[in-house]
Coordinates of C-alpha atoms in Angstrom, one line a residue:
Chain A
M1 CA -3.9 21.9 23.1
R2 CA -3.1 19.8 20.0
A3 CA -1.2 20.5 16.9
S4 CA -4.4 19.8 14.9
D5 CA -6.0 22.8 16.6
L6 CA -3.6 25.1 14.9
L7 CA -2.9 23.3 11.6
G8 CA -5.2 24.4 8.9
R9 CA -6.4 27.5 10.7
D10 CA -6.9 30.8 9.0
V11 CA -4.4 33.3 10.3
F12 CA -4.1 37.1 10.2
D13 CA -1.3 39.6 10.7
T14 CA -1.2 42.1 13.5
A15 CA -3.1 44.6 11.4
G16 CA -6.0 42.2 11.0
N17 CA -5.4 41.3 7.3
A18 CA -5.8 37.7 6.3
V19 CA -2.5 36.1 5.3
G20 CA -3.6 32.6 4.6
R21 CA -3.7 29.2 6.4
I22 CA -1.2 27.4 8.5
V23 CA 0.2 24.6 6.5
D24 CA 2.9 23.6 9.0
L25 CA 4.5 24.6 12.3
I26 CA 8.2 25.1 12.6
A27 CA 9.8 24.0 15.9
R28 CA 13.4 24.2 17.2
H29 CA 15.1 22.7 20.2
D30 CA 16.1 25.3 22.8
A31 CA 19.0 25.2 25.2
D32 CA 17.3 22.7 27.5
G33 CA 16.6 20.4 24.6
Q34 CA 12.9 21.1 24.6
L35 CA 11.1 21.4 21.3
M36 CA 9.6 24.9 20.9
V37 CA 7.3 26.1 18.2
S38 CA 8.7 29.3 16.8
A39 CA 7.0 30.0 13.5
A40 CA 4.3 28.8 11.1
L41 CA 4.4 28.1 7.4
V42 CA 1.5 30.0 5.9
A43 CA 0.2 29.5 2.4
P44 CA -2.4 31.7 0.8
G45 CA -5.4 30.0 -0.5
R46 CA -6.7 26.5 0.3
R47 CA -5.2 24.2 2.8
T48 CA -3.1 21.6 1.1
R49 CA -0.7 19.1 2.3
L50 CA 3.0 19.8 2.1
F51 CA 3.7 16.8 -0.1
T52 CA 7.3 17.6 -0.3
Y53 CA 9.4 20.4 1.1
E54 CA 12.1 22.5 -0.4
R55 CA 15.2 21.3 1.2
P56 CA 18.6 19.8 0.1
A57 CA 17.5 16.3 1.1
L58 CA 14.8 16.3 -1.5
A59 CA 15.5 15.8 -5.2
A60 CA 12.0 15.4 -6.6
P61 CA 11.2 15.0 -10.2
W62 CA 10.8 18.4 -11.7
L63 CA 7.3 17.8 -13.0
V64 CA 5.9 16.6 -9.6
H65 CA 7.6 19.5 -7.9
T66 CA 6.2 22.3 -10.0
A67 CA 2.7 20.7 -10.0
I68 CA 2.7 20.6 -6.2
R69 CA 4.1 24.1 -6.0
R70 CA 1.3 25.3 -8.2
L71 CA -1.2 23.6 -6.0
H72 CA -0.3 25.3 -2.8
G73 CA 1.2 28.5 -4.0
D74 CA 4.1 30.2 -2.3
V75 CA 4.6 29.3 1.3
N76 CA 5.9 31.9 3.8
E77 CA 7.5 31.4 7.1
I78 CA 6.0 33.8 9.7
Q79 CA 6.9 34.1 13.3
L80 CA 4.2 33.1 15.7
S81 CA 4.4 36.5 17.4
D82 CA 3.3 38.1 14.1
L83 CA 0.2 36.0 13.8
R84 CA -3.3 36.3 15.1
L85 CA -6.1 33.7 14.8
G86 CA -8.8 36.3 14.2
P87 CA -8.9 39.7 12.5
E88 CA -10.0 41.5 15.7
A89 CA -8.0 39.3 18.0
R90 CA -5.4 41.0 20.2
E91 CA -3.5 37.8 20.7
L92 CA -4.1 34.1 20.1
P93 CA -6.8 32.7 22.4
L94 CA -4.5 30.6 24.6
P95 CA -4.0 30.7 28.4
A96 CA -1.0 32.9 27.8
S97 CA 0.2 34.9 24.9
L98 CA 2.1 33.3 22.0
R99 CA 4.4 36.2 21.8
Q100 CA 8.0 35.4 22.5
P101 CA 10.5 37.5 24.5
D102 CA 12.7 39.7 22.3
G103 CA 16.1 38.5 21.4
D104 CA 15.0 34.9 21.3
E105 CA 15.3 32.6 18.3
N106 CA 16.5 33.9 15.0
S107 CA 14.7 32.8 11.8
Chain B
M1 CA 19.4 -23.3 -6.8
K2 CA 20.2 -20.9 -4.0
R3 CA 20.1 -18.0 -6.4
L4 CA 16.7 -19.2 -7.6
L5 CA 15.4 -19.4 -4.0
A6 CA 16.6 -15.8 -3.5
I7 CA 14.2 -14.4 -6.0
T8 CA 11.0 -16.2 -4.9
L9 CA 9.5 -13.1 -3.4
G10 CA 9.6 -11.4 -6.8
I11 CA 8.2 -14.5 -8.4
L12 CA 5.4 -14.8 -5.9
T13 CA 4.5 -11.1 -6.2
A14 CA 4.5 -11.4 -9.9
I15 CA 2.2 -14.5 -9.8
G16 CA -0.4 -12.3 -8.0
G17 CA 0.0 -9.7 -10.7
F18 CA 0.1 -11.7 -13.9
V19 CA -1.2 -15.2 -13.4
D20 CA -3.7 -15.2 -10.6
I21 CA -7.3 -16.4 -11.2
G22 CA -8.4 -13.2 -12.8
D23 CA -5.4 -12.9 -15.0
L24 CA -5.5 -16.5 -16.1
V25 CA -9.0 -16.3 -17.4
A26 CA -8.6 -12.7 -18.6
N27 CA -5.5 -13.4 -20.6
S28 CA -7.1 -16.5 -22.1
E29 CA -10.2 -14.5 -23.0
T30 CA -8.1 -11.8 -24.4
G31 CA -6.2 -14.3 -26.6
A32 CA -9.4 -15.9 -27.7
R33 CA -11.0 -12.6 -28.8
F34 CA -8.0 -10.3 -29.7
G35 CA -5.3 -12.8 -30.6
M36 CA -2.0 -11.2 -29.6
S37 CA -3.0 -7.7 -30.6
L38 CA -3.0 -6.6 -26.9
A39 CA 0.3 -8.2 -26.1
W40 CA 2.0 -4.8 -26.1
V41 CA -0.1 -3.9 -23.0
V42 CA 1.4 -6.7 -21.0
V43 CA 4.9 -5.4 -22.0
V44 CA 4.0 -1.9 -21.0
G45 CA 2.6 -3.2 -17.7
V46 CA 5.7 -5.3 -16.9
I47 CA 7.9 -2.3 -17.3
G48 CA 5.6 -0.2 -15.2
I49 CA 5.5 -2.6 -12.3
C50 CA 9.2 -3.2 -12.5
V51 CA 9.8 0.5 -12.1
Y52 CA 7.5 0.9 -9.1
A53 CA 8.2 -2.4 -7.4
E54 CA 11.9 -1.7 -7.5
M55 CA 11.3 1.7 -5.9
S56 CA 9.0 0.3 -3.3
G57 CA 11.3 -2.6 -2.6
R58 CA 14.2 -0.2 -2.3
I59 CA 12.3 1.9 0.2
G60 CA 11.3 -1.2 2.2
A61 CA 14.9 -2.4 2.3
V62 CA 16.6 0.9 3.2
S63 CA 14.0 2.5 5.5
H64 CA 11.9 -0.5 6.6
R65 CA 8.8 1.4 5.7
A66 CA 6.2 -0.3 3.4
V67 CA 4.1 1.4 0.8
F68 CA 1.0 2.1 2.9
D69 CA 3.1 3.9 5.6
L70 CA 4.1 6.2 2.8
V71 CA 0.6 6.7 1.5
R72 CA -0.7 8.0 4.8
E73 CA 2.4 10.0 5.5
R74 CA 2.5 11.8 2.1
L75 CA -1.1 12.1 1.2
G76 CA -2.3 12.8 4.7
P77 CA -4.8 10.8 6.8
R78 CA -7.9 11.9 4.9
V79 CA -6.8 11.0 1.4
G80 CA -4.9 8.1 2.8
L81 CA -8.2 6.8 4.3
A82 CA -9.9 7.1 0.9
N83 CA -7.0 5.1 -0.6
L84 CA -7.3 2.6 2.3
V85 CA -11.0 2.0 1.7
G86 CA -10.5 1.6 -2.1
S87 CA -7.4 -0.5 -1.8
Y88 CA -8.8 -2.7 0.9
L89 CA -12.0 -3.4 -1.1
V90 CA -10.0 -4.2 -4.2
T91 CA -7.7 -6.5 -2.2
L92 CA -10.7 -8.2 -0.5
L93 CA -12.5 -8.8 -3.7
T94 CA -9.4 -10.3 -5.2
L95 CA -8.7 -12.4 -2.1
S96 CA -12.2 -13.8 -2.4
A97 CA -11.7 -14.5 -6.1
E98 CA -8.4 -16.3 -5.3
I99 CA -10.1 -18.5 -2.7
G100 CA -12.6 -19.3 -5.4
G101 CA -9.7 -20.0 -7.8
V102 CA -8.1 -22.5 -5.5
A103 CA -11.5 -24.2 -5.2
L104 CA -11.9 -24.2 -9.0
A105 CA -8.5 -25.7 -9.4
L106 CA -9.4 -28.4 -6.9
E107 CA -12.7 -28.9 -8.8
L108 CA -10.7 -29.5 -12.0
A109 CA -8.6 -32.0 -10.2
S110 CA -11.4 -33.9 -8.5
S111 CA -14.7 -33.2 -10.3
V112 CA -16.1 -32.2 -6.9
N113 CA -18.1 -29.0 -7.2
Y114 CA -16.0 -26.0 -6.3
L115 CA -18.5 -24.7 -3.7
L116 CA -17.7 -27.6 -1.6
W117 CA -14.0 -26.9 -1.8
V118 CA -14.4 -23.2 -0.9
P119 CA -14.5 -23.6 2.9
V120 CA -11.6 -26.1 2.7
A121 CA -9.6 -23.6 0.6
A122 CA -10.4 -20.7 2.9
F123 CA -9.3 -22.7 5.9
A124 CA -6.1 -23.9 4.3
I125 CA -5.2 -20.3 3.3
W126 CA -5.8 -18.9 6.7
A127 CA -4.0 -21.7 8.4
A128 CA -0.9 -21.1 6.2
L129 CA -1.0 -17.4 6.9
W130 CA -1.3 -18.2 10.6
R131 CA 1.4 -20.8 11.1
I132 CA 3.8 -21.0 8.3
K133 CA 6.8 -18.8 8.0
F134 CA 6.8 -16.0 5.5
E135 CA 9.9 -17.3 3.8
T136 CA 8.6 -20.8 3.5
L137 CA 5.3 -19.7 2.0
E138 CA 7.2 -17.5 -0.5
R139 CA 9.6 -20.3 -1.5
V140 CA 7.0 -23.1 -1.8
F141 CA 4.4 -21.2 -3.8
G142 CA 6.8 -19.1 -5.8
L143 CA 8.5 -22.3 -7.1
L144 CA 5.3 -24.4 -7.5
G145 CA 3.7 -21.5 -9.4
L146 CA 6.5 -22.0 -12.0
C147 CA 4.6 -25.1 -13.1
L148 CA 2.7 -22.6 -15.3
V149 CA 5.8 -22.6 -17.5
I150 CA 3.8 -25.6 -19.0
F151 CA 1.9 -23.0 -21.1
I152 CA 5.1 -22.0 -22.8
I153 CA 5.9 -25.6 -23.6
A154 CA 2.3 -26.2 -24.8
L155 CA 2.4 -23.1 -27.0
V156 CA 5.6 -24.3 -28.7
Q157 CA 4.1 -27.8 -29.0
L158 CA 1.0 -26.5 -30.7
G159 CA 3.2 -25.4 -33.6
P160 CA 1.6 -22.1 -34.2
D161 CA 2.4 -19.8 -37.1
W162 CA 4.8 -17.5 -35.3
G163 CA 4.7 -15.0 -38.1
D164 CA 1.0 -14.8 -37.7
L165 CA 1.2 -14.3 -34.0
G166 CA 3.9 -11.6 -34.5
R167 CA 1.6 -9.7 -37.0
Q168 CA -1.2 -9.8 -34.5
A169 CA 1.1 -8.4 -31.8
A170 CA 2.3 -5.6 -34.0
S171 CA -1.1 -4.7 -35.3
F172 CA -2.2 -2.4 -32.4
Q173 CA -5.8 -2.6 -33.3
P174 CA -8.9 -4.6 -32.5
T175 CA -9.5 -7.9 -34.3
E176 CA -12.5 -8.6 -36.5
G177 CA -15.7 -8.6 -34.5
E178 CA -14.3 -6.3 -31.9
N179 CA -14.3 -2.5 -31.7
W180 CA -12.1 0.1 -30.1
A181 CA -14.2 0.3 -27.0
T182 CA -13.8 -3.4 -26.1
Y183 CA -10.1 -3.2 -27.2
G184 CA -9.7 -0.2 -24.8
F185 CA -11.5 -1.9 -22.0
F186 CA -9.5 -5.1 -22.2
G187 CA -6.3 -3.0 -22.6
V188 CA -7.1 -1.0 -19.5
S189 CA -8.0 -4.2 -17.6
L190 CA -4.7 -5.9 -18.5
F191 CA -2.7 -2.8 -17.5
A192 CA -4.6 -2.5 -14.2
A193 CA -4.0 -6.2 -13.6
A194 CA -0.3 -5.8 -14.2
M195 CA 0.0 -2.9 -11.8
T196 CA -2.5 -3.7 -9.1
P197 CA -1.6 -1.9 -5.9
Y198 CA -1.4 -5.0 -3.7
E199 CA 1.7 -6.1 -5.7
V200 CA 3.6 -3.1 -4.3
F201 CA 2.0 -3.5 -0.9
F202 CA 3.1 -7.1 -0.8
F203 CA 6.5 -6.6 -2.3
S204 CA 7.5 -3.7 0.0
S205 CA 6.1 -5.4 3.1
G206 CA 7.8 -8.6 2.0
A207 CA 11.1 -6.8 1.8
V208 CA 10.7 -5.8 5.4
E209 CA 9.5 -9.4 6.4
E210 CA 12.6 -10.8 4.7
G211 CA 14.7 -8.4 6.7
W212 CA 16.3 -6.9 3.6
T213 CA 18.7 -4.0 4.2
R214 CA 20.8 -1.7 2.1
K215 CA 23.1 -4.6 1.5
D216 CA 20.4 -6.6 -0.2
L217 CA 19.6 -4.1 -2.9
I218 CA 21.1 -6.4 -5.6
T219 CA 18.9 -9.2 -4.4
E220 CA 15.9 -6.8 -4.4
R221 CA 16.6 -5.8 -8.0
L222 CA 17.1 -9.4 -9.1
N223 CA 13.7 -10.2 -7.6
V224 CA 12.1 -7.4 -9.6
F225 CA 13.8 -7.8 -12.9
V226 CA 13.5 -11.6 -13.0
G227 CA 10.2 -12.1 -11.3
F228 CA 8.0 -9.6 -13.1
P229 CA 9.2 -10.2 -16.6
L230 CA 8.8 -13.9 -15.9
G231 CA 5.2 -13.3 -14.8
G232 CA 4.6 -11.3 -18.0
I233 CA 6.0 -14.0 -20.2
L234 CA 3.7 -16.6 -18.5
S235 CA 0.7 -14.4 -19.1
L236 CA 1.7 -13.9 -22.7
A237 CA 2.0 -17.7 -23.0
V238 CA -1.5 -18.2 -21.7
M239 CA -2.7 -15.5 -24.2
G240 CA -0.8 -17.2 -27.0
C241 CA -2.2 -20.6 -26.3
A242 CA -5.7 -19.2 -26.4
A243 CA -5.0 -17.2 -29.5
V244 CA -3.9 -20.4 -31.3
T245 CA -6.6 -22.6 -29.9
F246 CA -9.7 -20.4 -29.7
L247 CA -9.3 -17.4 -32.0
P248 CA -9.4 -19.3 -35.3
V249 CA -12.7 -21.0 -34.3
G250 CA -14.2 -17.9 -32.7
A251 CA -14.8 -19.6 -29.4
S252 CA -14.8 -17.5 -26.3
V253 CA -13.3 -18.3 -22.9
S254 CA -15.0 -17.7 -19.6
D255 CA -13.8 -20.2 -17.1
L256 CA -10.7 -21.9 -15.8
G257 CA -11.4 -25.2 -17.5
Q258 CA -11.3 -23.5 -20.9
T259 CA -8.2 -21.6 -20.0
A260 CA -6.5 -24.9 -19.3
L261 CA -7.7 -26.6 -22.5
P262 CA -4.8 -25.8 -24.8
V263 CA -2.3 -27.6 -22.5
P264 CA -3.8 -31.2 -22.6
V265 CA -4.5 -30.6 -26.3
A266 CA -0.8 -30.1 -26.8
L267 CA 0.7 -32.3 -24.2
G268 CA -1.9 -34.8 -23.1
R269 CA -2.6 -36.2 -19.6
L270 CA 0.7 -35.1 -18.0
G271 CA 0.2 -31.6 -19.3
L272 CA -3.2 -31.5 -17.7
V273 CA -1.8 -32.6 -14.3
I274 CA 0.9 -30.0 -14.4
V275 CA -1.4 -27.2 -15.4
I276 CA -3.8 -28.0 -12.7
L277 CA -1.0 -28.0 -10.2
G278 CA 0.2 -24.7 -11.6
F279 CA -3.3 -23.2 -11.2
F280 CA -3.5 -24.5 -7.7
A281 CA -0.1 -23.0 -6.7
A282 CA -0.8 -19.7 -8.5
T283 CA -4.2 -19.1 -7.0
F284 CA -3.1 -20.3 -3.5
G285 CA 0.0 -18.0 -3.8
A286 CA -2.1 -15.1 -4.9
A287 CA -4.6 -15.8 -2.0
L288 CA -1.7 -15.6 0.4
E289 CA -0.5 -12.4 -1.2
T290 CA -3.9 -10.7 -1.1
G291 CA -4.7 -12.0 2.4
L292 CA -1.5 -10.6 3.8
S293 CA -1.9 -7.4 1.8
A294 CA -5.4 -6.9 3.3
G295 CA -3.8 -6.9 6.7
Y296 CA -0.8 -4.9 5.7
T297 CA -2.8 -2.0 4.3
V298 CA -5.1 -1.6 7.4
A299 CA -2.3 -2.1 9.9
Q300 CA 0.1 0.2 8.1
Y301 CA -2.5 3.0 7.9
F302 CA -3.1 2.9 11.6
G303 CA 0.5 2.2 12.6
W304 CA -0.2 -1.2 14.2
Q305 CA 2.4 -3.8 14.5
W306 CA 2.1 -6.0 11.4
G307 CA 3.8 -8.9 9.8
K308 CA 4.6 -12.5 10.2
M309 CA 8.0 -11.6 11.6
V310 CA 6.6 -11.4 15.1
P311 CA 4.4 -14.1 16.8
P312 CA 0.7 -13.6 16.1
R313 CA 0.0 -12.5 19.7
R314 CA 2.3 -9.5 19.2
A315 CA 0.3 -8.4 16.2
A316 CA -3.2 -9.3 17.3
R317 CA -5.0 -6.5 15.3
F318 CA -3.1 -7.4 12.1
H319 CA -4.0 -11.1 12.4
T320 CA -7.6 -10.2 13.2
V321 CA -7.9 -8.2 10.0
V322 CA -6.4 -11.1 8.0
L323 CA -8.8 -13.6 9.6
V324 CA -11.8 -11.3 9.1
S325 CA -10.8 -10.7 5.5
V326 CA -10.6 -14.4 4.7
L327 CA -14.0 -14.9 6.4
L328 CA -15.5 -12.1 4.4
G329 CA -14.0 -13.6 1.2
L330 CA -15.5 -17.0 2.1
I331 CA -18.9 -15.5 2.7
L332 CA -18.9 -13.6 -0.5
L333 CA -18.1 -16.8 -2.4
L334 CA -20.8 -18.8 -0.7
T335 CA -23.3 -16.4 -2.3
T336 CA -22.4 -18.3 -5.4
I337 CA -21.1 -15.2 -7.2
D338 CA -18.7 -16.2 -10.0
P339 CA -15.2 -15.7 -8.6
V340 CA -13.9 -14.6 -12.0
Q341 CA -16.5 -11.9 -12.3
L342 CA -15.4 -10.6 -9.0
T343 CA -11.9 -9.9 -10.3
E344 CA -13.2 -8.1 -13.4
Y345 CA -15.1 -5.6 -11.2
S346 CA -12.2 -5.2 -8.7
L347 CA -9.8 -4.6 -11.5
V348 CA -11.6 -1.5 -12.7
F349 CA -11.8 0.0 -9.2
S350 CA -8.1 -0.7 -8.7
A351 CA -7.4 1.4 -11.8
V352 CA -9.0 4.3 -10.0
V353 CA -7.0 3.7 -6.8
L354 CA -3.7 3.4 -8.6
P355 CA -2.6 7.1 -8.8
L356 CA -3.1 7.5 -5.1
T357 CA -0.8 4.6 -4.4
Y358 CA 2.0 5.3 -6.9
L359 CA 2.4 9.0 -6.4
P360 CA 3.7 8.7 -2.8
I361 CA 6.1 6.0 -3.9
L362 CA 7.6 8.3 -6.5
I363 CA 7.9 11.2 -4.0
V364 CA 9.5 9.1 -1.3
A365 CA 11.9 7.4 -3.7
N366 CA 13.4 10.9 -4.1
D367 CA 13.6 11.7 -0.5
R368 CA 17.1 11.6 1.0
D369 CA 15.9 11.4 4.5
Y370 CA 14.4 8.1 3.6
L371 CA 16.9 6.6 1.2
G372 CA 20.1 8.5 1.7
D373 CA 22.2 8.0 -1.4
Q374 CA 19.8 5.4 -2.8
V375 CA 17.4 8.0 -4.2
N376 CA 16.1 7.8 -7.7
G377 CA 18.5 8.6 -10.5
P378 CA 17.1 10.7 -13.5
F379 CA 16.3 7.5 -15.5
A380 CA 14.1 6.1 -12.7
N381 CA 12.4 9.5 -12.4
I382 CA 11.7 9.8 -16.1
L383 CA 10.1 6.3 -16.1
G384 CA 8.3 7.0 -12.8
V385 CA 6.7 10.2 -14.0
S386 CA 5.8 8.8 -17.4
Y387 CA 4.1 5.8 -15.8
L388 CA 2.3 8.0 -13.4
I389 CA 0.8 9.9 -16.3
I390 CA -0.2 6.6 -18.0
I391 CA -1.7 5.4 -14.7
V392 CA -3.8 8.6 -14.4
V393 CA -5.0 8.2 -18.0
A394 CA -6.0 4.6 -17.3
A395 CA -7.7 5.6 -14.1
I396 CA -9.8 8.2 -15.9
A397 CA -10.7 5.9 -18.8
A398 CA -11.5 2.8 -16.7
I399 CA -15.0 3.3 -15.5
P400 CA -16.5 4.9 -18.7
L401 CA -15.1 2.1 -20.7
M402 CA -16.6 -0.4 -18.3
I403 CA -20.0 1.2 -18.7
I404 CA -19.8 1.6 -22.5
T405 CA -18.8 -2.0 -23.1
G406 CA -20.9 -3.5 -20.4
V407 CA -17.9 -4.9 -18.7
G408 CA -16.4 -6.1 -21.9
A409 CA -19.3 -7.9 -23.4
Chain C
M1 CA 19.6 11.9 19.3
N2 CA 19.2 12.6 15.6
Q3 CA 16.5 15.1 14.7
P4 CA 16.4 17.6 11.9
E5 CA 16.7 21.3 12.8
P6 CA 14.2 22.8 12.5
V7 CA 11.5 20.2 12.9
L8 CA 8.4 20.6 10.7
L9 CA 5.6 19.3 12.9
D10 CA 3.2 18.2 10.1
F11 CA 5.8 17.0 7.6
S12 CA 8.3 15.4 9.9
L13 CA 6.3 14.2 12.8
L14 CA 2.6 13.8 12.0
D15 CA 1.5 10.5 10.4
R16 CA 4.9 8.9 10.8
Q17 CA 5.4 5.4 12.2
I18 CA 6.6 5.3 15.9
V19 CA 9.1 2.5 16.5
D20 CA 10.5 1.5 19.9
S21 CA 14.2 1.0 20.8
Q22 CA 14.0 -2.7 19.6
G23 CA 12.4 -1.8 16.2
L24 CA 8.9 -2.9 17.2
M25 CA 6.0 -0.8 15.9
V26 CA 4.2 1.3 18.5
G27 CA 1.7 3.3 16.5
N28 CA 1.5 6.3 14.2
V29 CA 1.8 9.9 15.3
D30 CA -1.9 10.8 15.1
D31 CA -1.5 14.2 16.7
L32 CA 0.9 16.2 18.9
E33 CA 0.3 17.6 22.3
L34 CA 1.3 21.3 22.6
A35 CA 1.6 23.2 25.9
V36 CA 2.1 26.8 26.7
T37 CA 5.0 27.3 29.0
D38 CA 5.2 29.8 31.9
Q39 CA 7.2 32.1 29.6
G40 CA 4.4 32.1 27.1
R41 CA 6.1 29.9 24.6
L42 CA 4.6 27.0 22.8
Q43 CA 6.2 23.6 23.5
V44 CA 5.7 20.2 21.9
T45 CA 5.3 18.0 24.9
A46 CA 4.1 14.6 23.7
L47 CA 3.3 12.4 20.7
L48 CA -0.3 11.2 20.7
S49 CA -1.4 8.0 19.1
G50 CA -4.8 6.2 18.8
Q51 CA -7.8 5.9 16.6
Q52 CA -9.8 8.3 18.7
V53 CA -7.1 11.0 18.4
L54 CA -7.0 10.4 14.7
G55 CA -10.8 10.8 14.5
D56 CA -10.6 14.1 16.4
R57 CA -8.0 15.3 14.1
L58 CA -9.8 14.4 10.9
G59 CA -12.8 16.3 12.1
G60 CA -16.1 16.5 10.3
R61 CA -18.5 13.7 10.0
L62 CA -15.8 11.2 9.1
G63 CA -13.7 12.0 12.1
R64 CA -16.6 11.9 14.5
W65 CA -17.6 8.5 13.1
M66 CA -14.0 7.2 13.4
S67 CA -13.8 8.4 17.0
A68 CA -17.2 6.8 17.8
V69 CA -16.1 3.5 16.3
A70 CA -12.9 3.7 18.3
R71 CA -14.8 4.3 21.5
R72 CA -17.2 1.4 20.8
L73 CA -14.4 -1.0 20.0
S74 CA -12.5 -0.1 23.1
P75 CA -13.1 -2.4 26.1
T76 CA -12.7 0.4 28.6
P77 CA -15.4 3.0 28.8
D78 CA -13.2 6.1 28.5
P79 CA -10.2 5.2 26.5
Q80 CA -7.1 7.4 26.9
P81 CA -4.9 8.0 23.9
L82 CA -1.4 6.7 23.9
R83 CA 0.7 9.6 25.1
I84 CA 4.4 9.5 24.6
P85 CA 6.3 12.3 26.2
Y86 CA 8.5 14.0 23.7
D87 CA 11.7 13.5 25.6
L88 CA 11.4 9.7 24.8
V89 CA 11.9 10.5 21.2
D90 CA 15.3 9.5 19.9
T91 CA 15.5 10.0 16.2
V92 CA 13.1 11.7 13.7
G93 CA 13.5 10.5 10.2
S94 CA 11.7 8.1 8.0
E95 CA 10.3 6.8 11.3
I96 CA 10.2 8.2 14.9
T97 CA 12.4 6.1 17.1
L98 CA 12.0 6.0 20.9
T99 CA 14.6 5.6 23.5
V100 CA 12.5 3.0 25.3
A101 CA 11.1 -0.4 24.6
K102 CA 7.4 -0.9 23.8
D103 CA 6.6 -2.7 27.1
L104 CA 7.2 0.4 29.0
L105 CA 4.3 2.1 27.2
A106 CA 0.6 1.5 27.7
E107 CA -0.7 -1.2 25.4
P108 CA -3.6 -0.1 23.1
P109 CA -6.7 -1.6 24.6
L110 CA -8.0 -3.1 21.3
E111 CA -4.7 -4.9 20.8
A112 CA -4.8 -6.3 24.3
W113 CA -8.5 -7.3 24.0
L114 CA -8.0 -9.1 20.7
R115 CA -4.9 -10.8 21.9
K116 CA -6.6 -12.1 25.0
Y117 CA -10.0 -13.1 23.6
L118 CA -9.2 -14.1 20.0
I119 CA -5.6 -14.7 19.1
D120 CA -4.5 -16.5 22.2
R121 CA -7.5 -18.8 22.0
I122 CA -6.5 -20.0 18.5
P123 CA -3.8 -22.7 18.8
G124 CA -0.4 -21.6 17.7
G125 CA -0.7 -17.9 18.5
R126 CA 2.0 -17.7 21.0
D127 CA 5.0 -19.1 19.1
A128 CA 6.8 -17.8 16.1
S129 CA 5.8 -19.5 12.8
Q130 CA 7.2 -22.8 11.6

């Protein structure tokens, strides 16, 4: 599958409630150096682009920053295992489940 | 002399922004109709392009990424594509006009109809882009374009009433016979011309072509802070000459010959030769700038290898776009459409595309992953945000003003 | 290897310029290939580059049109996107740098075709400029 298949998708929690749309996917390198997707950045409301991102490297002009934050609302990081692609879906429709073994990555 | 050679990129970029075919006639027409009462717009435009060209040049030097890379990256492929279409069309229309401008300059020199010169000009421009090194093109046309300094000399020679010119400049209102709508339209056009997107496309890509790095930031800033104000001064000189020559008699300006007129009036035969040479160099230089920018925008959007820093066979798609663009420009001119009219239309559309070009620059100029410790200081950000607001206002006002005034009639 | 931790796929990878070990431009990251591992985890396996991939990602009428144009302009009947395995990625920053040179990767068909049938036929296309 491709990243574009997941980005922008509406997602739901395990209880079937809508939580928003996937704005970005968070990936980390594991012990073997492979890049594994562990969580998604979910924003309520419309899909918008993450123009900038809250991190120490960025020192954006205040006005631009708040304007953009108002556009996409508060962004939450949610573990993939807590997300479903449909309100009734037991798990994401992939060849295997997206749930990760317990005791794996921290957030 | 070596110092002078180091700033030719800035000068050449500024030529495209302030004294290309569209600006030459527009500044002259503005002077003829409004005197110097719109001079302040040129000053505002110079500051704006200095702020953003410096940012885009800094980004190019430190990260080797040019502006259109940033456009797609920050705005996303969809909005980036909208910007690409708009920017490419504006650049293409301008390229076409510049080819026409070169032909018009040759017509002034030879009295052979410009349409016959158009294919010659188009071929020469393409051949220069194909074979001649970037640095050579920049040096030759940056320096030759400085012949337009003749307008400053002519203005002084015409012995104007400087107090009168100063009063016009400080009046901030339309002259007699004009209204706020035409004043606004010409003001927006002048501002859009000073900040046309292809200037930052060209300057940032040129920074990469020149191989600038973090160590060259002083050179980069010299290029910006000498080149663009110089371009602004030249355009004010053209405006001033027209104000002194045409405003008192109520004559209007609509072609390149009239734009040139004050110079031989003041300085005779030699002045005429120099001004025609200046027109040729400026329009040819602007054609090179827009021809390359047409290629830069498309190639940078798709991620293709671009630039004259590699042999053409290593950047086949880029050079194909440049070739096709010159051909399209040529064909457009052969429909006998007036080249100067072309720029007037393209100017207004560029005002609409401006916000989508400058916002990514401002964002990336603050990104430490890109610039490390060279990110914007608070001063650059204050100016950057202020100008972004001005740009959005101009973009919103552009098309209604165009319609109300019937393109400035 | 210099990559941020964690990596934001859309922000840090997508739409960035890919550059080879010599600094030559390879293409943009038009999409990413993801695969589900045997342990049921989602792995980023490759960078994908190409106009058709971009068209697929844009979706809608616009994307379909772009993919169709890409297919038509391609000299081969069934163009494959440029696929760069993720372990060839060296740094992720303002650009994505690879550990290998461009020659080791497949050349985009359009570039090859234009070079062969247009650019090389015009005198002067082979050498650097004067």
